[in-house]
XYZ file of N, CA and C in Angstrom:
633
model
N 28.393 2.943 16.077
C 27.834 2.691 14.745
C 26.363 3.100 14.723
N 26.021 3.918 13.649
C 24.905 3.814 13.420
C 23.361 3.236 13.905
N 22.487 3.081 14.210
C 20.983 1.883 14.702
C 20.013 3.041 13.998
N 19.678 2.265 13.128
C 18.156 2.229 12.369
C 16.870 1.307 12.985
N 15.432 1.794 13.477
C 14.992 0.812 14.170
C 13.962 0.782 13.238
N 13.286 -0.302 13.039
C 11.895 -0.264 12.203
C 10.919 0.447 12.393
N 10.513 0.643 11.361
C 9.295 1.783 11.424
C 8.026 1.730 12.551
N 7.797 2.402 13.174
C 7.013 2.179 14.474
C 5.263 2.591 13.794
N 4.814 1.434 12.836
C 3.522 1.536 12.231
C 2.955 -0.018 11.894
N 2.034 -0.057 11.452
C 1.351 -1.490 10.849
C 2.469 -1.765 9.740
N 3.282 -1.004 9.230
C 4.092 -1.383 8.059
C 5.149 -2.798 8.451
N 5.007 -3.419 9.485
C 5.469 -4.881 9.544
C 4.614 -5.459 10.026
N 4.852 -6.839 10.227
C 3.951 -7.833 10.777
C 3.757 -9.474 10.050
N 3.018 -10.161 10.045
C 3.157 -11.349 9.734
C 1.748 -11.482 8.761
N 1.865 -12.635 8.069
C 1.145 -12.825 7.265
C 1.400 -14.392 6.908
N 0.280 -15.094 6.761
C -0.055 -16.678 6.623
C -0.587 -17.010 5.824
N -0.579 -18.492 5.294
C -1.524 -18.944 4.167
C -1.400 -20.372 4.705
N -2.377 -21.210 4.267
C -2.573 -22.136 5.070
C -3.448 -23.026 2.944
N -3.113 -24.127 3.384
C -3.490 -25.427 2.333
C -3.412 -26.823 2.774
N -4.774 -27.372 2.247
C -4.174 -28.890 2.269
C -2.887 -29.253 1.011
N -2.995 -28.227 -0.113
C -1.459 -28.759 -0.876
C -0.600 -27.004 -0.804
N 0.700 -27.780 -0.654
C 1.878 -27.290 -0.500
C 2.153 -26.055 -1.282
N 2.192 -26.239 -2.506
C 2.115 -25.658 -3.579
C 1.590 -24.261 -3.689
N 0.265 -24.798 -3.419
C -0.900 -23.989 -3.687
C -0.364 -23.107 -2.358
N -0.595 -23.256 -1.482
C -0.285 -22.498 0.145
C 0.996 -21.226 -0.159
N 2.024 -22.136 -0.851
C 3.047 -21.689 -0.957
C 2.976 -20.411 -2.159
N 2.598 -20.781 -3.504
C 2.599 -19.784 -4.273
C 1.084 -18.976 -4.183
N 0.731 -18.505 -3.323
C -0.452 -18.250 -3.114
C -0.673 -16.343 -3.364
N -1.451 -16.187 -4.060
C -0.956 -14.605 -4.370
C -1.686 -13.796 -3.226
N -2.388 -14.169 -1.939
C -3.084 -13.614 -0.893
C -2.872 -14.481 0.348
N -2.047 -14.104 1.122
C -2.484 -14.716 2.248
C -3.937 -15.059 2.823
N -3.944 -15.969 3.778
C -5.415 -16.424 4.679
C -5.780 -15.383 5.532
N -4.346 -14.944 6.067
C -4.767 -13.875 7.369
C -3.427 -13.395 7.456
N -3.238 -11.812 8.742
C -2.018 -11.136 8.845
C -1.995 -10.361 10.435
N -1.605 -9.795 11.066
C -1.387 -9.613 12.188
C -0.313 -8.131 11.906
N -0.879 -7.122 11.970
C 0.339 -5.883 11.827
C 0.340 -5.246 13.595
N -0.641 -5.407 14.299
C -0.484 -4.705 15.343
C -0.011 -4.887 16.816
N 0.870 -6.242 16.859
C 1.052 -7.106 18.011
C 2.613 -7.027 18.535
N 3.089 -6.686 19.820
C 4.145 -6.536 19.858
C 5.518 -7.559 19.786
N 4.697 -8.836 19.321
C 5.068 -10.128 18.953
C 4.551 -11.132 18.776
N 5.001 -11.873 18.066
C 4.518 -13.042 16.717
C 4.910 -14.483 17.590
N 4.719 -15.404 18.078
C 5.142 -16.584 18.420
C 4.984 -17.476 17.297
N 4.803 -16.832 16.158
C 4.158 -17.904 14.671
C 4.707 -17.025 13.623
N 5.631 -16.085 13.998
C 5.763 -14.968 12.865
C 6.216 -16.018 11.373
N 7.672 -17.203 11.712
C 8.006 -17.471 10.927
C 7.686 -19.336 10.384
N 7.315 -19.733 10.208
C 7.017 -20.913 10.140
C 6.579 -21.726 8.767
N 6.840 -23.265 8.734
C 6.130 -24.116 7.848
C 6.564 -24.929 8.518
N 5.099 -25.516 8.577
C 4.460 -26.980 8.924
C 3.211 -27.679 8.667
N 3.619 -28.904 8.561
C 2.551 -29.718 8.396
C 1.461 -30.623 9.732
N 0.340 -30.147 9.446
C -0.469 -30.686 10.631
C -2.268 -31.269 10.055
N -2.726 -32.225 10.563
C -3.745 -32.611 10.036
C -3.995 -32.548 8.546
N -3.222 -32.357 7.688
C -3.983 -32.525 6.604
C -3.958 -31.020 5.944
N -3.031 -30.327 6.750
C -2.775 -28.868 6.144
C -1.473 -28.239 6.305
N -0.904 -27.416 5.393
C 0.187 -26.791 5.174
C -0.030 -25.448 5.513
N 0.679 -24.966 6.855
C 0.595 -23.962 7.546
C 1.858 -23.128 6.906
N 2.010 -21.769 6.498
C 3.256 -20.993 6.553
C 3.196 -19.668 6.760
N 3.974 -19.149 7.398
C 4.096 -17.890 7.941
C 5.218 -16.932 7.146
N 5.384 -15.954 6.789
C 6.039 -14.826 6.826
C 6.468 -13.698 7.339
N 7.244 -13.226 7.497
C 7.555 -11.629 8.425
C 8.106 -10.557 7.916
N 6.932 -9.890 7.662
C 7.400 -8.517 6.861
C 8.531 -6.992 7.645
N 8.880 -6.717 7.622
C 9.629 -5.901 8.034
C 10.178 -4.430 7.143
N 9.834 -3.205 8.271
C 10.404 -1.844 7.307
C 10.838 -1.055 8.066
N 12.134 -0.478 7.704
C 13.129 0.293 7.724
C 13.310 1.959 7.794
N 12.928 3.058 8.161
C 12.622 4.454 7.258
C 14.542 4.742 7.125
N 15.101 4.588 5.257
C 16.493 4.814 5.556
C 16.863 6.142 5.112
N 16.220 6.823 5.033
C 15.859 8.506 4.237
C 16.596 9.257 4.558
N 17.607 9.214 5.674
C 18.801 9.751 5.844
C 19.882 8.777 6.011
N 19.758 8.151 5.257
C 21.414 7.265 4.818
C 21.617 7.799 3.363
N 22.732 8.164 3.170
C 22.924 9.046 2.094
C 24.052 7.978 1.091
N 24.791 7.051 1.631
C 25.841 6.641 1.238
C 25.929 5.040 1.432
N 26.217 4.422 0.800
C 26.255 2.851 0.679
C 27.314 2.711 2.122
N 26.524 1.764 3.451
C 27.434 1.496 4.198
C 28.524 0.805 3.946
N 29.419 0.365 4.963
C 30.372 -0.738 4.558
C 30.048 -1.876 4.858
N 29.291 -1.873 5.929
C 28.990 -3.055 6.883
C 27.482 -3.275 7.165
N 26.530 -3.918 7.180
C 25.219 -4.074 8.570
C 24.878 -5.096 8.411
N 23.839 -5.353 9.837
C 23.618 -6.457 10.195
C 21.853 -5.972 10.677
N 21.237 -6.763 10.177
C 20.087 -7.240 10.853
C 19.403 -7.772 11.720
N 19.046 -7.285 12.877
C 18.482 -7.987 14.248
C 17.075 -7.897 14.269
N 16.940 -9.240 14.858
C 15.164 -9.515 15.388
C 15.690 -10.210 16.807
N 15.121 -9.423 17.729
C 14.877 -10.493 19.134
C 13.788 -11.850 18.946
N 14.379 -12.739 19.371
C 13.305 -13.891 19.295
C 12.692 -13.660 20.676
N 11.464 -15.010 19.892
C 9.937 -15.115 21.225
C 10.233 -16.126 21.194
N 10.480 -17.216 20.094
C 9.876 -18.628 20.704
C 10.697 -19.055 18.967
N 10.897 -20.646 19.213
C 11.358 -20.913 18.357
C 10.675 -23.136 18.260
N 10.657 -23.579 17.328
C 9.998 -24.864 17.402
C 10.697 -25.572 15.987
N 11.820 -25.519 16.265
C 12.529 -26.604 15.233
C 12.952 -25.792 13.494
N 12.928 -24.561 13.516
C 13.316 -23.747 12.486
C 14.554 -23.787 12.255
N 15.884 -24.753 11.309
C 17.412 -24.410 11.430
C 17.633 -23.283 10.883
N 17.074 -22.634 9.902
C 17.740 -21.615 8.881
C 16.736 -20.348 8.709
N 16.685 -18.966 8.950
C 15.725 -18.360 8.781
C 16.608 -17.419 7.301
N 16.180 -16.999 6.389
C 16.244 -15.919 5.293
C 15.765 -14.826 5.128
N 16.492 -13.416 5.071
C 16.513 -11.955 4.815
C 16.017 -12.247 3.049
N 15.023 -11.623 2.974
C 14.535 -11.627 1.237
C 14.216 -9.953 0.704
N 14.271 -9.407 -0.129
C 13.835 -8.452 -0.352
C 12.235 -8.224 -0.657
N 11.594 -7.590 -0.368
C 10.047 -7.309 -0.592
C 9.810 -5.801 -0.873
N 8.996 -5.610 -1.132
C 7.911 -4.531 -1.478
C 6.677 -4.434 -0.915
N 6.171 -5.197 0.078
C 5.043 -5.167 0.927
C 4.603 -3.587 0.964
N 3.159 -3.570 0.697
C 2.478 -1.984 0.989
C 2.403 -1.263 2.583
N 2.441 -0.053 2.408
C 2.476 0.734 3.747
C 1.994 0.297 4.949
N 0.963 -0.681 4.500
C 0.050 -1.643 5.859
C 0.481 -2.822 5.566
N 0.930 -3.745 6.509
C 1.144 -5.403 5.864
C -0.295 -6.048 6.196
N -0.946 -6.462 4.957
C -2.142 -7.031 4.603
C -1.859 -8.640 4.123
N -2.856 -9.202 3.915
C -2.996 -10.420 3.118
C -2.224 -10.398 1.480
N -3.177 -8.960 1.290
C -2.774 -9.148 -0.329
C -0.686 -9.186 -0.124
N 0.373 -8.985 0.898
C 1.213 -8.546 0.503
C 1.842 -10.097 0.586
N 1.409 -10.987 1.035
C 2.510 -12.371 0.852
C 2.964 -12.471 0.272
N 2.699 -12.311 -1.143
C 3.832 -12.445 -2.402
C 4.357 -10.913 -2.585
N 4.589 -10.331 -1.752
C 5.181 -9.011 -2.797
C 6.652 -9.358 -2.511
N 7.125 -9.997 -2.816
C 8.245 -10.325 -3.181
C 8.937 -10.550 -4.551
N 9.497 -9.288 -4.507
C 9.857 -9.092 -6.346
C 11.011 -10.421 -6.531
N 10.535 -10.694 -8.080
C 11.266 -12.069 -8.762
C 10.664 -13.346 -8.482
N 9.736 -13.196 -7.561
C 8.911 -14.533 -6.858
C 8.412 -15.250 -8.057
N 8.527 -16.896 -8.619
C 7.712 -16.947 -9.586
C 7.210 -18.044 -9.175
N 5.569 -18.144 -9.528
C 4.630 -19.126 -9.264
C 4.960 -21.081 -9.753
N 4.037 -21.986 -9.244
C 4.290 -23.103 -10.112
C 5.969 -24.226 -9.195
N 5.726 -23.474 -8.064
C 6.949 -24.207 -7.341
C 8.071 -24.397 -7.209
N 9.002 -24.963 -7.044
C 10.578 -24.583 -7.343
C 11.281 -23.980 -6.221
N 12.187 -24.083 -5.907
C 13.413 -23.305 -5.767
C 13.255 -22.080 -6.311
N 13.235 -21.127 -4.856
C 13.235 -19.392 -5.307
C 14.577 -19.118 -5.434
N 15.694 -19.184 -4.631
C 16.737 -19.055 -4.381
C 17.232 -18.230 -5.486
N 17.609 -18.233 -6.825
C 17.971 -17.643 -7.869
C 17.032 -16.684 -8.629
N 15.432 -16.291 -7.736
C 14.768 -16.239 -8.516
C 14.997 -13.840 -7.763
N 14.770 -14.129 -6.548
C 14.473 -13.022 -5.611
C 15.948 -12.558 -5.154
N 15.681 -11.691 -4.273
C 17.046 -10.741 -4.104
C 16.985 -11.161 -2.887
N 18.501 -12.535 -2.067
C 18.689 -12.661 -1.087
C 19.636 -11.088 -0.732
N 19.038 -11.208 0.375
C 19.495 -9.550 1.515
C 20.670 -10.480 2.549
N 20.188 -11.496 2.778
C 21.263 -12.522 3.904
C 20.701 -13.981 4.199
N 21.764 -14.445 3.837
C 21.889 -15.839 3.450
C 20.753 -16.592 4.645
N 21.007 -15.788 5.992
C 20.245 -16.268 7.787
C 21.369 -16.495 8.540
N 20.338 -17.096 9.392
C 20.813 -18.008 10.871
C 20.796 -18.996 10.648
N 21.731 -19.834 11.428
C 22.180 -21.408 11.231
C 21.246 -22.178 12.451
N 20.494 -21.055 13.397
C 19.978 -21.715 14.472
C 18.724 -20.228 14.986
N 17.804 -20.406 15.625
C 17.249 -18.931 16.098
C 17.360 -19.386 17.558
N 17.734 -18.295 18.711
C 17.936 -17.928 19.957
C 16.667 -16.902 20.531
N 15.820 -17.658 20.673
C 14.602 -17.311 21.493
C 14.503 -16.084 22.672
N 15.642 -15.745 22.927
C 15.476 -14.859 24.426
C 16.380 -14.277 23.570
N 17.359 -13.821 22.554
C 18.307 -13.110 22.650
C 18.082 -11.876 20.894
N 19.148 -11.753 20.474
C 19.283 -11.203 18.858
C 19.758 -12.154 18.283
N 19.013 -12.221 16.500
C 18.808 -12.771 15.907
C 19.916 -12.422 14.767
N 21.345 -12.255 14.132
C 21.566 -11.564 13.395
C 21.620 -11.681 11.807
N 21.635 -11.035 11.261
C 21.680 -11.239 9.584
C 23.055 -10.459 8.858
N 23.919 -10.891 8.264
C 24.973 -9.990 7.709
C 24.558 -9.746 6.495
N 23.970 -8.191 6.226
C 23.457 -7.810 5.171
C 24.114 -7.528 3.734
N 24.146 -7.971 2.423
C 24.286 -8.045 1.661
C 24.636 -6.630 0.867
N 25.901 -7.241 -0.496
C 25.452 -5.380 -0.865
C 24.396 -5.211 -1.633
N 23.734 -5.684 -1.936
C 22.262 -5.205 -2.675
C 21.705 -4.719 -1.458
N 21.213 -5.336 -0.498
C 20.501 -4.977 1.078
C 21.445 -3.492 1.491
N 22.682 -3.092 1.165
C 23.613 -1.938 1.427
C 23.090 -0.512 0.501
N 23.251 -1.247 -1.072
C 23.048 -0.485 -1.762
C 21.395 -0.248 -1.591
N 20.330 -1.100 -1.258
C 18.976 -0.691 -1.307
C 18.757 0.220 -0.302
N 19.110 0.184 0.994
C 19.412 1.340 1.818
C 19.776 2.835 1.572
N 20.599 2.740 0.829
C 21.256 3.714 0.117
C 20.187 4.578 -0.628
N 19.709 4.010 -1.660
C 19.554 4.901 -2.782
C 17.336 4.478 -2.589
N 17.048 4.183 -1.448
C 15.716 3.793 -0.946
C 15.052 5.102 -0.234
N 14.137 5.743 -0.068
C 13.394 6.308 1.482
C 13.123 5.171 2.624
N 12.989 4.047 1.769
C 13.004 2.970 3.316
C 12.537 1.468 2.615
N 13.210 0.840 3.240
C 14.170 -0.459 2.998
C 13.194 -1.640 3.889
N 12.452 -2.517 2.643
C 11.595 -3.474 2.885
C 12.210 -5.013 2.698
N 11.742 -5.877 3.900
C 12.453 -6.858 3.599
C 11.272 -8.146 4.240
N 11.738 -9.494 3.956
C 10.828 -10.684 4.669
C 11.867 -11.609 4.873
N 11.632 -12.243 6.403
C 12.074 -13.115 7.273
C 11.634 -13.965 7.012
N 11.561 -15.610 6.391
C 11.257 -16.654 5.920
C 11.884 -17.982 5.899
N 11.440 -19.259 6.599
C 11.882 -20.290 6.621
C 13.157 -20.313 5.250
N 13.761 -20.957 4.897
C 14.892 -20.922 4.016
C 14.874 -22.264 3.677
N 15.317 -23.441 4.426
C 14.475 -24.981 3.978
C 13.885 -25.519 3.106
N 12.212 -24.662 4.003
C 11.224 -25.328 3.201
C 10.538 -23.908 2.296
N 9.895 -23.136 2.747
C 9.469 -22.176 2.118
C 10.245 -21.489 0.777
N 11.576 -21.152 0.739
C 12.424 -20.665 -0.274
C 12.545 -21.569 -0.812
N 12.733 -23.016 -0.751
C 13.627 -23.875 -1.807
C 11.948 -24.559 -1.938
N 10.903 -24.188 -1.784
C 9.978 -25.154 -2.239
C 10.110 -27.147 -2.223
N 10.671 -27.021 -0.716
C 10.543 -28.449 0.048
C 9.555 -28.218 1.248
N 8.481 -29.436 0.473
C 7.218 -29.392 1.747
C 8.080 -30.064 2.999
N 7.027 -29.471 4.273
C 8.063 -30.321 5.472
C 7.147 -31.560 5.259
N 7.954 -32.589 6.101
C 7.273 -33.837 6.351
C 5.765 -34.037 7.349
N 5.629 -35.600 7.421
C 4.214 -34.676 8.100
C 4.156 -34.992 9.455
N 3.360 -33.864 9.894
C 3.688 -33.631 11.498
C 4.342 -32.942 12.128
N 5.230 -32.008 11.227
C 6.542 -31.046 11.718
C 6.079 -30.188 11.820
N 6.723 -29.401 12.492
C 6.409 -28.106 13.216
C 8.026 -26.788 13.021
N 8.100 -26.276 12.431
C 9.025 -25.603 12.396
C 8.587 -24.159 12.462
N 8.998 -23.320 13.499
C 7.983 -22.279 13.923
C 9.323 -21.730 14.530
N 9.047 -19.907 14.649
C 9.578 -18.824 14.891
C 9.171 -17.935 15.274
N 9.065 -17.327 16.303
C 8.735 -16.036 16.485
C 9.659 -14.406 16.807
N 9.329 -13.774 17.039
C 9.980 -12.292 16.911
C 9.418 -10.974 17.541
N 9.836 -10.004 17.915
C 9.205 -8.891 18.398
C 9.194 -8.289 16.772
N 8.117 -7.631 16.942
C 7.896 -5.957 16.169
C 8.019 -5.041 16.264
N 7.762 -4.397 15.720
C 8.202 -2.595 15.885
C 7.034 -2.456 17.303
N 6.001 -2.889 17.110
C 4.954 -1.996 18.111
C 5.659 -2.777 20.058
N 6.755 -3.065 20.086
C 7.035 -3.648 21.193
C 7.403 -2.302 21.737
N 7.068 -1.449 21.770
C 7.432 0.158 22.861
C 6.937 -0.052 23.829
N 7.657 0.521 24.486
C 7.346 -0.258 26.033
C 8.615 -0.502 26.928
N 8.464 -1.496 26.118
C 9.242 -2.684 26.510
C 10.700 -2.438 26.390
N 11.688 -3.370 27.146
C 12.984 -3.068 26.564
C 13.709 -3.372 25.031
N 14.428 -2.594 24.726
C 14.818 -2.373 22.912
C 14.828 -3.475 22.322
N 13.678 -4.046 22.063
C 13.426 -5.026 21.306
C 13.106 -5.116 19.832
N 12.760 -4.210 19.546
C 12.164 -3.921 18.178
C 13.370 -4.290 16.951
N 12.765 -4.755 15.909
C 14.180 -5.085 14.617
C 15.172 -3.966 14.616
N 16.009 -4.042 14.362
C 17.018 -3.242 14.096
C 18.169 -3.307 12.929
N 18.797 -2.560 12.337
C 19.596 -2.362 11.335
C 20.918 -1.427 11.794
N 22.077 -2.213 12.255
C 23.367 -1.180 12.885
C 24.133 -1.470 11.813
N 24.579 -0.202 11.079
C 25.843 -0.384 10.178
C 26.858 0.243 10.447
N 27.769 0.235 10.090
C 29.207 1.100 9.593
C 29.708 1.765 8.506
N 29.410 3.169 8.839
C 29.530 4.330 7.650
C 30.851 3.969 6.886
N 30.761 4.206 5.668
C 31.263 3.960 4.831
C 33.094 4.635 5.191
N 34.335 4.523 4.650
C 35.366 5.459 4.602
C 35.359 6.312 4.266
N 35.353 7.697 4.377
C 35.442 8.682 3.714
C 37.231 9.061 3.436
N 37.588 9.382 2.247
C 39.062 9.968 1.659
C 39.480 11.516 2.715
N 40.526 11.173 2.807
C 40.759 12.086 3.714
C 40.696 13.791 3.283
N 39.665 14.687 3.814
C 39.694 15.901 3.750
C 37.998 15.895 3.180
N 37.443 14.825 3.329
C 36.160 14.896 2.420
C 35.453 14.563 4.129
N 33.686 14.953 4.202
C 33.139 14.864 5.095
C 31.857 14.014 4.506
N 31.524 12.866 5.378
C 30.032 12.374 5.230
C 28.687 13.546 4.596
C-alpha cells in the first residue's frame, strides 16, 4: 500500500496557549508560543490544569498529496509516540495552518467558532482518535472520507492532533491534571521511520481501466 510521509519542513509542529481562564486559552486566536523545528514534542498534545493556569497544546501536521490523483479506499494515520501523561482520546481535525506553523496558526482550524462550546459539529472531524496513546509504538487514525476526498482533490493535506475530551468538547480539565502527549515530527531524519505517516489503499479500478 501506498506511505505518504509528512512534509520534511517547519510546516508541522506544535503550538500552545496558556490562561488563567479556560475559555480564553482555549478560543484564543494566537497561540503563546510554537516549536516547528524539533524532532519531537513530549508536550505536543495536551490540556491541563496547574497553578492557576490552563496549559494546551496542539499538533499541526502536513502531508505533500500532489500525486494522489484519486479518492483512496482506505487510510490511516500514524504518529509514533514520545511520552504520554493521562491523555484517553486524541482527535484528527482538519486545519489550514500556514507553510510555517507559527503562533498566529492555533486557530486555523476552519469552522472553529469562538465563545466556548462543543466544536464537535462545528469543524471537519478527519478521525474520530485513539481510545488510548502507546508511547514507544504507532499511533493510528482511520481516516475519514472527507480526510480521503481532501487528499484527493488537495496539493497537500493539513490536519491537527488534539485532546478530544477537553480541548474539542470545551470541558476544562479539573485541577491539577495533567493530560499530555507527545509525538515525533517530520524533522526526526535520522532516526528510525518515525516521522507521521499516511498508508492508504488505492482505490478499485473497473477492469481494463488503469490508475
Amino acid at each position: 500500500m501506498p506511505t505518504l510521509w509528512s512534509t520534511s519542513t517547519v510546516a508541522d509542529g506544535l503550538v500552545f496557549s496558556l490562561d488563567s481562564d479556560y475559555d480564553t486559552a482555549r478560543d484564543a486566536t494566537s497561540g503563546l508560543g510554537y516549536d516547528n523545528n524539533d524532532a519531537y514534542e513530549a508536550n505536543a498534545i495536551r490540556t491541563n490544569y496547574h497553578r492557576g493556569n490552563y496549559f494546551l497544546g496542539r499538533a499541526f501536521l502536513r502531508f505533500d498529496v500532489s500525486d494522489v490523483h484519486m479518492a483512496a479506499a482506505s487510510g490511516t494515520l500514524s504518529v509514533h509516540g514520545i511520552a504520554n501523561n493521562g491523555i484517553a482520546r486524541v482527535v484528527c481535525v482538519k486545519a489550514n495552518q500556514g507553510i510555517t506553523v507559527t503562533t498566529p496558526d492555533w486557530d486555523a482550524i476552519p469552522g472553529w467558532q469562538t465563545g466556548g462550546g462543543d466544536q464537535t459539529g462545528n469543524v471537519t472531524i478527519y478521525s474520530t482518535g485513539t481510545g488510548s496513546w502507546d508511547a514507544s509504538d504507532w499511533n493510528d487514525f482511520t481516516l475519514s472520507a472527507d480526510a480521503l476526498e481532501d487528499i484527493r482533490s488537495n496539493s497537500y493535506f493539513y490536519c491537527v492532533l488534539m485532546d478530544r475530551n477537553n480541548d474539542l468538547r470545551g470541558v476544562a480539565p479539573s485541577s491539577n491534571t495533567s493530560q499530555i502527549n507527545g509525538l515525533y515530527f517530520s524533522e526526526s531524519t535520522g532516526l528510525p521511520s518515525v516521522d507521521p505517516k499516511i498508508v492508504y489503499t488505492d482505490p478499485t479500478m473497473p477492469t481494463g481501466q488503469n490508475a
